[in-house]
Amino acid sequence: MKNLWNDGDADKMVADYAKKGISRDLALRVYTTRLLGGEPRLVLHGGGNTSCKTTATDLVGDQWDVLCVKGSGWDMGVIEPQGLPAVKLGALLKARALNKLADEDMVALQRVNLIDPSSPNPSVETLHAFLPHKFVDHTHSTAILAIVDQEDSKALVKTVFGSKMGYVPYIMPGFDLAKAAADIFDADPSVEGLILDKHGIFTFGDDAKQAYDLMIHYVNVAEEFIARSGKSKAAKAALPAKLATPASIAPMLRGAVAVARGEGRFDRMISDFRTSDAIVDFINSADIADYAARGVSTPDLSIRIKTGPMAVPAPDADKLDDYKAVIKAHIDTFAGEYRAYFETNDALDDVKRTMLDQMPRLTLVPGLGMFGHGRTLKDARIASDVGEMWIEAVRGAEAVGRFHPLSKADLFPLEYWSLEQAKLASNKPKPLTGQVVLITGGAGAIGAATAKLFADNGAHAVVVDLDAEKAADAAKKAGNNSIGVGADITDPAQVRAAFDKAVAVFGGVDILVSNAGAAWEGRIGELDDALLRKSFELNFFAHQSVAQNAVRIMLEQGTGGVLLFNTSKQAVNPGPKFGAYGVPKAATLFLSRQYALDYGAHGIRSNAVNADRIRSGLLTDAMIASRSGARGVSEKDYMSGNLLGQEVTAQDVAQAFLHQALADRTTADVTTVDGGNIAAALR
């Protein structure tokens, strides 16, 4: 591992922060924390922490000795000074004399001693306070984990590091670990760091560079030992002659990990597929199921991937119809083992706990790669990131011995740690969390408004539009990791490619908003035949094409879904010279009802929105002028010519689509969004 310390960069950061009133100590603490946090083999998604001891002045001008330690929720790779809240050091040192201190009490002790009461909760790794050094670094290095995830880890640590590093037997992170580790240091203050069994490494020093240099040095010592000790490669599993593709199994896997809530309702997951030569080489091991069953490489990972990954067989392209049952069988086994794990360990005390869902968060697929699962794309990507580091740690552990991580019994208290449970409980999902919506005509007024509203309610949006640049812009404005896809939806191949992109990025599709359309004017008896056919291609057959693709994926997922069609007022109340638009829209209205009829038994709903006079790419300013002129009214009166006397906007239509998406007992519905037009009301 490369040492990234650069004197020029460090000095520049000190100078830049000095202009903001930040001390040299804290500036250098930020600098090396970022160096550590930017290396996934050391620190990944919240794992690890750093601190420095310095002085700070409170609101009334009193100066205190403080511990600035990484705060909850801060990413070490991009940390700022406010991510290292200052805690009065004296109170923390006094706590060492206590025999016990519950985690909740430790949090309270730290909060009451914060210099800035608005700071985030400091790390509960109070070992930072108990060590005398000015700078303390802690990481979950994969190379270190390869050494400590062994049955004889204490002896191996001695072999690898000699007397330079102290060895701390596994204790769950918290006050007890801090006291024990500090006692081990006090017994031999000559050590340059501490190796925590099944957990990670601490290094320390009188300045930021010394602590950082020691971290990189001892990680390199571990890496070099692994490289020298490499055993012959494990046997590889036999693979099918023709492997199925990731896209062909992603929807069925995504559906299988959805959490059933009963009565056709699911908490869905997003899936992130990850592959590389290194990933596939490891997952192709004949022992991969055994490795996965042994557990996580460090207990912190249980927050991300539960008790460990799930390994499934390689998918045979010629037997794909059977693979859904194979996945289900493995999910059932994983869930059953998780329930037993919870029930066995929960019964050991009187603490009241609620079992988390039993679904895996990381699936290993020989021949292909791995899928991270999570309620959001961010969570799914984190699971994949963790999976890559799990692979590296296990590969290293197998190279020097046998991967022997923390037992499931010892893992349980951390997965069900009260502080982590409180975090999870405060993270309330939104109505569409875990769902993927694909919107055609997504860069237009209605499409963009719908994408934004659905994303605000938790969905990840796939914004499809003929103009790829505008689609990307609409997706960016929608937020929530939405994506834009350029496609001509009158071309079946491009439609398929758009849905393939949704599967590649998110794992599947749950909601379709079939919204794209265009209008041409002219009396029906005088229309050019080619123009009418062109209108049918966009305003009817394109709806059928996207619906077919959506249903194909929804059936593979097995978790239902909803098709939403923009059918327009023209479907039920045609306007003069608008037949080229109204006739195919009428057909689309009945297409919506046919899907409701044919696929209701599969939990797939189908609804339509009957909207009128919405400013958009279809109803342009020029067309508004033309239509209002034809009726002899002002443009304002034309746009508000309804029972409410109010103009209806794209946001109003988006609200109707959202209502239909959430109304999970409604299908074959047509919702009118026109401010009131009796002639267009369904009878």
XYZ file of C-alpha atoms in Angstrom:
683
model
C 0.000 0.000 0.000
C 1.372 3.366 -1.021
C 2.063 6.055 1.568
C 0.226 9.118 0.224
C 1.550 11.733 2.644
C 2.725 14.810 0.747
C 4.372 17.681 2.612
C 3.118 20.237 0.104
C -0.475 19.032 0.295
C -0.351 18.907 4.088
C 1.072 22.424 4.358
C -1.515 23.763 1.922
C -4.353 22.245 3.939
C -2.963 23.754 7.132
C -2.730 27.176 5.455
C -6.205 26.961 3.913
C -7.831 25.970 7.186
C -5.865 28.574 9.156
C -7.787 31.223 7.196
C -10.954 29.723 8.683
C -9.631 29.689 12.227
C -8.830 25.968 12.272
C -5.727 24.917 14.234
C -2.766 23.116 12.701
C -3.507 19.986 14.748
C -7.078 19.732 13.500
C -6.129 20.573 9.915
C -3.548 17.769 9.838
C -6.036 15.452 11.487
C -8.430 16.171 8.616
C -5.634 15.642 6.083
C -4.580 12.156 7.223
C -8.149 11.117 7.935
C -8.946 11.778 4.286
C -5.879 9.816 3.191
C -7.071 6.833 5.205
C -10.700 7.253 4.218
C -9.898 7.375 0.521
C -8.447 3.852 0.550
C -11.230 1.201 0.584
C -8.799 -1.497 1.749
C -8.507 0.482 4.991
C -11.808 2.212 5.563
C -15.176 1.500 4.017
C -18.532 3.200 4.606
C -18.245 4.264 8.204
C -15.710 1.702 9.399
C -12.666 3.077 11.204
C -12.114 6.384 12.949
C -9.421 8.867 13.900
C -8.787 11.407 16.638
C -6.422 14.029 17.937
C -5.958 15.578 21.360
C -5.752 19.349 21.377
C -7.385 22.364 23.042
C -10.615 24.173 22.264
C -12.493 27.180 23.590
C -16.134 26.945 24.596
C -18.912 29.504 24.130
C -17.981 31.462 27.261
C -14.279 31.619 26.437
C -12.989 28.838 28.700
C -10.242 26.678 27.212
C -10.353 22.878 27.544
C -8.217 19.896 26.722
C -10.310 18.023 24.183
C -10.459 14.904 22.086
C -11.482 15.627 18.484
C -12.805 12.290 17.235
C -14.693 11.282 14.100
C -18.388 11.982 14.402
C -21.256 9.703 13.467
C -22.349 9.938 9.843
C -19.129 11.443 8.514
C -17.230 9.794 5.666
C -13.510 9.801 6.448
C -12.675 10.274 2.779
C -14.309 13.697 2.631
C -14.341 14.721 6.280
C -14.297 18.369 7.371
C -13.229 19.772 10.772
C -16.849 19.780 11.973
C -16.824 16.016 11.406
C -14.343 15.717 14.286
C -16.363 17.044 17.258
C -14.391 18.207 20.294
C -15.181 16.418 23.588
C -13.767 17.520 26.926
C -11.008 15.028 27.601
C -11.048 15.126 31.400
C -14.496 13.566 31.702
C -13.589 10.754 29.311
C -10.387 9.963 31.204
C -12.274 9.932 34.490
C -14.678 7.359 33.049
C -11.867 4.836 32.744
C -12.102 4.231 36.481
C -15.646 2.917 36.061
C -16.222 -0.829 35.972
C -18.990 -0.585 33.388
C -20.500 2.038 31.147
C -23.404 1.240 28.843
C -23.163 2.478 25.280
C -26.135 4.779 25.751
C -24.469 6.241 28.837
C -21.218 6.692 26.927
C -23.082 8.615 24.236
C -24.717 10.764 26.924
C -21.368 11.382 28.632
C -19.809 12.487 25.374
C -22.714 14.686 24.363
C -22.851 16.498 27.668
C -19.137 17.230 27.300
C -19.191 18.473 23.718
C -17.699 21.904 23.182
C -20.304 22.505 20.469
C -23.674 21.006 21.490
C -24.790 20.898 17.848
C -21.976 18.502 16.888
C -22.696 14.955 15.712
C -22.340 12.106 18.168
C -18.638 11.259 18.606
C -17.420 7.734 18.024
C -17.922 5.394 20.971
C -14.376 4.083 20.489
C -13.252 5.668 23.759
C -9.901 3.946 23.377
C -8.899 7.140 21.544
C -9.158 8.979 24.856
C -7.465 6.302 26.952
C -4.332 6.156 24.790
C -1.854 8.938 25.685
C -0.840 9.805 22.134
C -1.848 13.009 20.439
C -2.953 11.311 17.194
C -4.700 7.939 16.985
C -5.735 6.138 13.782
C -8.043 3.108 13.528
C -8.864 1.146 10.362
C -10.314 -2.188 9.288
C -7.496 -3.033 6.881
C -8.303 -6.093 4.769
C -4.699 -7.284 5.091
C -4.876 -7.040 8.880
C -8.199 -8.890 8.834
C -6.590 -11.698 6.830
C -4.167 -12.131 9.740
C -6.676 -11.888 12.601
C -9.451 -13.917 10.932
C -7.632 -17.124 11.871
C -8.239 -19.672 14.594
C -4.692 -19.122 15.917
C -4.705 -15.376 15.346
C -2.712 -14.477 18.471
C 0.245 -16.639 17.462
C 0.069 -15.419 13.874
C 0.052 -11.763 14.966
C 3.215 -12.476 16.951
C 4.797 -14.135 13.910
C 3.928 -11.292 11.565
C 4.557 -8.247 13.793
C 6.798 -9.497 16.560
C 6.755 -7.368 19.707
C 6.076 -4.128 17.835
C 2.287 -4.497 18.002
C 0.100 -5.326 20.978
C -2.574 -8.019 20.591
C -6.111 -7.388 21.895
C -8.491 -10.392 22.075
C -11.916 -9.844 20.534
C -14.265 -7.696 22.601
C -17.285 -5.953 21.128
C -16.541 -2.298 20.323
C -17.410 0.001 23.202
C -16.280 0.814 26.726
C -15.106 -2.695 27.661
C -12.897 -2.910 24.581
C -11.447 0.535 25.259
C -10.502 -0.381 28.828
C -9.003 -3.731 27.886
C -7.001 -2.322 24.989
C -5.715 0.578 27.100
C -4.613 -1.896 29.791
C -2.717 -3.918 27.178
C -0.970 -0.783 25.975
C -0.121 0.251 29.540
C 1.466 -3.157 30.086
C 3.889 -2.462 27.217
C 4.001 1.224 26.183
C 6.776 0.449 23.680
C 4.322 -0.964 21.135
C 3.650 1.148 18.045
C 0.090 0.005 17.639
C -2.575 -2.489 18.622
C -3.998 -5.377 16.598
C -7.604 -6.066 17.560
C -8.625 -9.663 16.955
C -11.363 -10.082 14.303
C -11.614 -6.293 14.131
C -8.736 -4.128 12.875
C -5.708 -2.066 13.799
C -4.822 1.036 15.843
C -1.667 3.091 15.321
C -0.698 6.258 17.145
C 1.916 8.980 17.386
C 2.809 12.426 18.591
C 1.993 13.937 15.224
C -0.369 13.139 12.377
C 2.359 11.934 10.023
C 3.794 9.469 12.523
C 0.441 7.829 13.214
C -0.355 7.662 9.491
C 3.102 6.353 8.539
C 2.823 3.581 11.108
C -0.606 2.591 9.799
C 0.680 2.244 6.232
C 3.843 0.494 7.421
C 2.095 -2.218 9.391
C -0.527 -2.757 6.729
C 2.343 -3.284 4.284
C 3.960 -5.734 6.701
C 0.703 -7.725 6.657
C 0.362 -7.487 2.871
C 3.935 -8.683 2.326
C 3.407 -11.607 4.690
C 0.288 -12.639 2.772
C 2.124 -12.391 -0.529
C 4.968 -14.598 0.759
C 2.619 -17.133 2.283
C 0.301 -17.611 -0.665
C -0.969 -21.172 -0.910
C -1.853 -22.804 -4.211
C -5.129 -21.629 -5.663
C -8.285 -23.384 -4.537
C -10.096 -25.706 -6.926
C -12.627 -24.096 -9.214
C -16.287 -25.029 -9.443
C -17.587 -26.506 -12.676
C -19.512 -23.939 -14.732
C -22.272 -24.490 -17.306
C -21.172 -24.654 -20.917
C -23.285 -21.560 -21.569
C -23.690 -19.074 -18.730
C -26.820 -16.947 -18.425
C -26.251 -13.196 -18.442
C -26.489 -10.943 -15.371
C -29.453 -9.161 -16.986
C -31.354 -12.427 -17.396
C -31.202 -13.299 -13.703
C -31.219 -9.831 -12.100
C -35.023 -9.368 -12.042
C -35.727 -12.818 -10.600
C -33.034 -12.305 -7.947
C -34.318 -8.837 -7.129
C -37.838 -10.177 -6.740
C -36.651 -13.022 -4.537
C -34.950 -10.714 -2.030
C -37.997 -8.427 -1.742
C -39.507 -8.635 1.736
C -43.092 -9.867 1.564
C -45.436 -7.880 3.809
C -48.522 -9.926 2.995
C -51.542 -9.350 0.768
C -49.414 -8.673 -2.305
C -47.314 -5.942 -0.675
C -43.509 -5.932 -0.693
C -40.579 -3.919 0.583
C -38.506 -4.029 -2.571
C -34.740 -3.903 -2.924
C -32.442 -2.299 -5.457
C -29.713 -4.562 -6.865
C -26.235 -3.409 -7.885
C -24.287 -5.820 -10.067
C -20.510 -5.812 -9.656
C -17.931 -7.828 -11.544
C -14.249 -7.939 -12.448
C -11.708 -10.620 -13.248
C -10.645 -10.691 -9.586
C -14.223 -10.984 -8.320
C -15.128 -13.782 -10.726
C -11.884 -15.655 -10.082
C -12.616 -15.749 -6.356
C -16.332 -16.502 -6.617
C -15.606 -19.390 -8.981
C -13.918 -21.235 -6.129
C -15.400 -24.636 -5.364
C -15.461 -23.519 -1.711
C -17.344 -20.252 -2.212
C -20.512 -21.430 -0.442
C -18.392 -22.505 2.529
C -16.587 -19.150 2.669
C -19.912 -17.299 2.551
C -21.389 -19.432 5.322
C -18.482 -18.705 7.654
C -19.488 -15.068 7.957
C -18.183 -11.521 7.676
C -14.512 -10.515 7.796
C -15.093 -7.879 10.500
C -18.189 -7.513 12.694
C -18.956 -3.991 11.469
C -19.908 -5.497 8.106
C -22.961 -7.130 9.689
C -24.617 -3.727 9.555
C -24.197 -3.830 5.752
C -24.420 -7.508 4.705
C -25.953 -9.185 7.762
C -24.322 -12.503 8.739
C -22.514 -12.778 5.419
C -23.093 -13.285 1.697
C -25.353 -15.816 0.024
C -23.779 -17.990 -2.677
C -25.944 -19.442 -5.443
C -25.030 -21.833 -8.280
C -23.886 -20.531 -11.648
C -26.913 -19.968 -13.923
C -27.184 -22.197 -16.987
C -28.510 -20.256 -19.979
C -30.190 -23.421 -21.262
C -32.015 -23.989 -17.966
C -33.003 -20.432 -17.141
C -36.653 -21.358 -16.585
C -35.565 -23.445 -13.588
C -33.262 -20.839 -12.072
C -35.962 -18.860 -10.295
C -36.729 -21.947 -8.197
C -33.005 -22.378 -7.492
C -32.779 -18.803 -6.248
C -35.896 -19.207 -4.114
C -34.517 -22.351 -2.494
C -31.301 -20.572 -1.540
C -33.199 -17.536 -0.252
C -35.406 -19.791 1.865
C -32.344 -21.492 3.315
C -30.608 -18.186 4.039
C -33.759 -16.757 5.658
C -34.309 -19.899 7.719
C -30.748 -19.862 9.002
C -31.036 -16.166 9.796
C -34.236 -16.759 11.793
C -32.529 -19.520 13.752
C -29.524 -17.248 14.354
C -31.802 -14.521 15.698
C -34.015 -16.762 17.818
C -31.068 -18.623 19.363
C -29.148 -15.509 20.338
C -32.138 -13.374 21.236
C -33.208 -15.968 23.802
C -29.970 -15.555 25.758
C -31.096 -12.406 27.588
C -34.187 -10.349 28.439
C -33.526 -7.521 25.978
C -36.516 -6.831 23.736
C -35.488 -6.890 20.085
C -37.327 -6.922 16.783
C -35.867 -9.218 14.172
C -34.634 -7.461 11.063
C -35.679 -8.791 7.681
C -34.016 -12.081 6.782
C -32.993 -11.228 3.225
C -29.342 -11.373 2.112
C -27.622 -8.150 1.119
C -24.916 -9.727 -1.020
C -25.362 -12.557 -3.537
C -22.374 -14.308 -5.097
C -22.943 -15.838 -8.536
C -20.130 -18.013 -9.937
C -19.200 -17.184 -13.485
C -20.822 -13.742 -13.333
C -19.983 -11.687 -10.243
C -22.035 -10.431 -7.326
C -25.180 -8.464 -6.616
C -25.397 -6.020 -3.731
C -28.941 -5.508 -2.429
C -30.319 -2.569 -0.500
C -33.417 -0.456 -0.043
C -31.730 2.285 -2.075
C -29.119 2.287 -4.820
C -26.694 3.800 -2.330
C -27.242 0.912 0.079
C -26.930 -1.633 -2.741
C -23.650 -0.101 -3.885
C -22.364 -0.102 -0.320
C -23.162 -3.818 -0.092
C -21.203 -4.392 -3.316
C -18.289 -2.295 -2.038
C -18.286 -4.309 1.174
C -18.418 -7.491 -0.907
C -15.231 -6.545 -2.741
C -13.413 -5.951 0.541
C -14.839 -9.180 2.009
C -13.388 -11.042 -0.963
C -9.981 -9.426 -0.465
C -9.931 -10.261 3.249
C -11.071 -13.856 2.736
C -8.610 -14.388 -0.130
C -5.803 -13.162 2.124
C -6.958 -15.264 5.068
C -7.059 -18.396 2.924
C -3.594 -17.583 1.603
C -2.030 -17.648 5.087
C -4.262 -20.244 6.704
C -8.025 -20.738 6.950
C -10.627 -17.968 7.061
C -11.996 -18.127 10.613
C -14.001 -14.964 11.349
C -15.972 -13.996 14.410
C -18.605 -16.522 15.426
C -22.261 -15.771 14.689
C -22.949 -15.725 18.428
C -20.404 -12.950 18.915
C -21.645 -11.176 15.796
C -25.221 -10.951 17.053
C -24.669 -8.283 19.754
C -23.143 -5.963 17.162
C -25.790 -6.477 14.471
C -28.436 -5.853 17.127
C -26.414 -3.170 18.931
C -28.828 -0.716 20.509
C -27.061 2.285 18.973
C -27.237 0.812 15.473
C -30.857 -0.185 15.978
C -31.661 3.387 16.945
C -30.048 4.614 13.706
C -32.054 2.167 11.632
C -35.290 3.049 13.399
C -34.781 6.734 12.657
C -34.252 6.051 8.945
C -37.876 5.900 7.824
C -38.402 4.782 4.222
C -40.415 6.914 1.834
C -43.556 5.584 0.120
C -41.661 4.447 -2.985
C -38.335 3.514 -1.402
C -36.866 0.485 -3.145
C -38.913 0.948 -6.308
C -37.814 1.759 -9.849
C -39.971 3.833 -12.195
C -39.368 4.091 -15.934
C -40.902 7.170 -17.570
C -41.174 7.706 -21.309
C -41.301 11.235 -22.638
C -39.345 11.829 -19.469
C -37.710 15.105 -20.455
C -41.015 16.811 -21.305
C -43.036 18.857 -18.848
C -45.196 15.992 -17.553
C -42.397 13.410 -17.661
C -39.895 15.604 -15.825
C -42.456 16.604 -13.187
C -43.343 12.949 -12.679
C -39.705 11.887 -12.391
C -39.045 14.573 -9.776
C -42.144 13.745 -7.745
C -41.507 9.998 -7.783
C -37.849 10.507 -6.847
C -38.890 12.814 -3.998
C -41.043 9.934 -2.757
C -38.166 7.465 -2.765
C -38.199 5.917 -6.241
C -35.218 5.724 -8.556
C -36.314 7.093 -11.936
C -35.225 5.946 -15.369
C -35.978 8.975 -17.532
C -36.383 7.911 -21.172
C -36.564 10.499 -23.919
C -35.712 10.829 -27.598
C -33.166 13.492 -26.605
C -30.552 11.703 -24.472
C -29.019 14.965 -23.218
C -32.383 16.276 -22.038
C -33.161 12.907 -20.442
C -29.927 13.076 -18.458
C -30.696 16.641 -17.386
C -34.209 15.718 -16.227
C -32.799 12.761 -14.296
C -30.236 14.980 -12.610
C -32.955 17.415 -11.579
C -35.104 14.554 -10.297
C -32.280 13.425 -8.020
C -32.099 10.213 -5.980
C -29.566 8.631 -8.342
C -32.026 8.716 -11.235
C -30.639 8.069 -14.705
C -31.413 9.362 -18.193
C -31.642 7.139 -21.274
C -31.951 8.277 -24.867
C -34.333 6.145 -26.922
C -36.780 6.305 -29.798
C -39.658 4.387 -28.273
C -41.146 3.599 -31.679
C -38.109 1.328 -32.184
C -38.586 -1.947 -30.245
C -34.836 -2.534 -30.066
C -34.271 0.843 -28.421
C -37.147 0.210 -26.011
C -35.563 -3.097 -25.022
C -32.218 -1.352 -24.543
C -33.815 1.247 -22.238
C -35.294 -1.478 -20.028
C -32.000 -3.372 -20.122
C -30.338 -0.228 -18.779
C -32.849 -0.076 -15.923
C -32.052 -3.686 -15.073
C -28.302 -3.110 -15.331
C -28.360 -0.144 -12.950
C -31.183 -0.997 -10.532
C -31.970 -4.673 -11.074
C -35.472 -4.270 -12.481
C -38.562 -2.092 -12.899
C -41.663 -1.744 -10.704
C -43.570 1.173 -12.223
C -44.020 2.243 -15.823
C -45.267 5.720 -16.684
C -45.973 5.491 -20.399
C -46.185 9.158 -21.125
C -44.543 9.957 -24.470
C -46.780 11.271 -27.212
C -47.166 13.840 -29.952
C -50.147 15.427 -31.693
C -50.844 16.275 -35.304
C -53.828 18.325 -36.465
C -56.170 17.753 -39.393
C -59.667 16.512 -40.208
C -59.727 12.724 -39.984
C -61.129 12.194 -43.506
C -58.364 14.256 -45.058
C -55.379 12.926 -43.082
C -52.462 11.499 -44.947
C -52.363 7.760 -44.272
C -48.673 7.874 -43.414
C -49.300 10.583 -40.800
C -52.036 8.565 -39.107
C -49.801 5.497 -39.049
C -46.974 7.595 -37.629
C -49.290 8.789 -34.867
C -50.354 5.213 -34.104
C -46.707 4.159 -33.867
C -46.032 6.735 -31.143
C -49.414 7.128 -29.471
C -50.428 3.461 -29.395
C -47.812 0.898 -30.445
C -45.046 2.548 -28.418
C -47.283 2.260 -25.331
C -47.731 -1.414 -26.117
C -43.993 -1.895 -26.617
C -42.973 -0.341 -23.301
C -45.787 -2.114 -21.457
C -44.694 -5.475 -22.866
C -41.147 -4.904 -21.656
C -42.308 -3.746 -18.240
C -44.566 -6.774 -17.817
C -41.776 -9.098 -18.943
C -39.585 -7.841 -16.099
C -42.397 -7.648 -13.549
C -43.322 -11.287 -14.153
C -39.697 -12.309 -13.622
C -39.601 -10.354 -10.363
C -42.862 -11.841 -9.115
C -43.656 -8.817 -6.948
C -46.394 -7.226 -9.048
C -46.054 -3.719 -10.396
C -48.058 -0.969 -12.003
C -48.477 0.335 -15.549
C -49.567 3.956 -15.858
C -50.642 5.396 -19.204
C -51.117 9.000 -20.240
C -54.215 8.619 -22.413
C -55.382 12.233 -22.589
C -58.839 13.710 -22.663
C -58.888 12.971 -26.403
C -59.483 9.294 -25.622
C -63.005 10.026 -24.340
C -63.834 13.503 -25.617
C -62.290 14.051 -29.054
C -61.659 17.570 -30.260
C -62.122 18.847 -33.810
C -59.194 18.193 -36.165
C -57.458 16.073 -33.491
C -58.363 12.613 -34.769
C -54.786 11.684 -35.586
C -54.055 12.003 -31.870
C -57.372 11.023 -30.301
C -57.964 7.737 -32.140
C -54.702 6.036 -31.054
C -55.137 7.505 -27.565
C -58.569 5.886 -27.346
C -56.940 2.595 -28.281
C -54.326 3.160 -25.569
C -57.049 3.693 -22.986
C -58.445 0.258 -23.764
C -54.920 -1.148 -23.893
C -54.563 -0.041 -20.276
C -57.747 -1.866 -19.322
C -56.678 -5.005 -21.184
C -53.447 -5.133 -19.202
C -55.456 -4.756 -15.994
C -57.619 -7.689 -17.083
C -54.816 -9.974 -18.268
C -52.238 -9.398 -15.532
C -54.211 -8.570 -12.395
C -53.762 -12.138 -11.172
C -49.998 -11.487 -11.137
C -50.383 -8.387 -8.965
C -49.741 -6.076 -11.914
C -52.076 -3.089 -11.925
C -52.828 -0.886 -14.912
C -54.304 2.599 -14.787
C -54.600 5.647 -16.985
C -54.615 9.413 -16.559
C -57.023 11.468 -18.657
C -55.402 14.910 -18.699
C -56.228 17.969 -20.756
C -54.622 21.287 -21.669
C -51.237 20.853 -20.032
C -48.472 23.155 -21.177
C -45.874 20.766 -22.578
C -43.932 19.758 -25.648
C -47.221 18.459 -27.017
C -49.340 21.483 -26.152
C -46.859 24.191 -27.073
C -47.373 27.940 -26.915
C -47.956 27.907 -30.677
C -50.581 25.198 -30.397
C -52.271 27.003 -27.497
C -52.511 30.087 -29.681
C -53.933 28.011 -32.528
C -56.486 26.122 -30.417
C -57.651 29.199 -28.491
C -57.991 31.110 -31.752
C -60.062 28.308 -33.268
C -62.437 28.581 -30.308
C -62.525 32.364 -30.269
C -61.230 32.742 -26.701
C -58.106 34.205 -25.115
C -55.185 31.911 -24.355
C -55.754 32.394 -20.611
C -59.429 31.505 -20.905
C -58.566 28.528 -23.093
C -56.093 27.126 -20.539
C -58.492 27.677 -17.621
C -61.621 26.700 -19.513
C -62.827 24.133 -16.996
C -65.302 23.910 -14.123
C -62.733 25.164 -11.612
C -61.596 28.011 -13.835
C -57.970 27.124 -13.111
C -55.100 26.125 -15.382
C -53.971 22.536 -14.829
C -50.219 21.956 -14.723
C -47.760 19.135 -15.347
C -47.324 18.854 -11.581
C -51.040 18.095 -11.248
C -50.684 15.225 -13.708
C -47.616 13.947 -11.844
C -49.658 13.923 -8.633
C -52.271 11.773 -10.349
C -49.621 9.296 -11.486
C -48.201 9.183 -7.955
C -51.663 8.554 -6.497
C -52.198 5.668 -8.903
C -48.781 4.225 -8.099
C -49.542 4.241 -4.376
C -53.178 3.094 -4.576
C -52.265 -0.585 -4.455
C -55.852 -1.791 -4.532
C -56.768 0.209 -7.650
C -56.542 -1.099 -11.210
C -58.352 -0.459 -14.512
C -58.835 3.110 -13.287
C -58.935 6.303 -15.336
C -58.192 9.449 -13.363
C -59.292 12.728 -14.896
C -56.957 15.701 -14.458
C -58.503 18.602 -16.341
C -60.010 20.986 -13.802
C -63.469 19.651 -14.639
C -64.854 18.916 -18.094
C -68.223 17.171 -18.019
C -67.929 16.219 -21.659
C -64.707 14.329 -20.906
C -65.988 12.640 -17.747
C -66.272 8.875 -17.964
C -69.787 7.541 -17.711
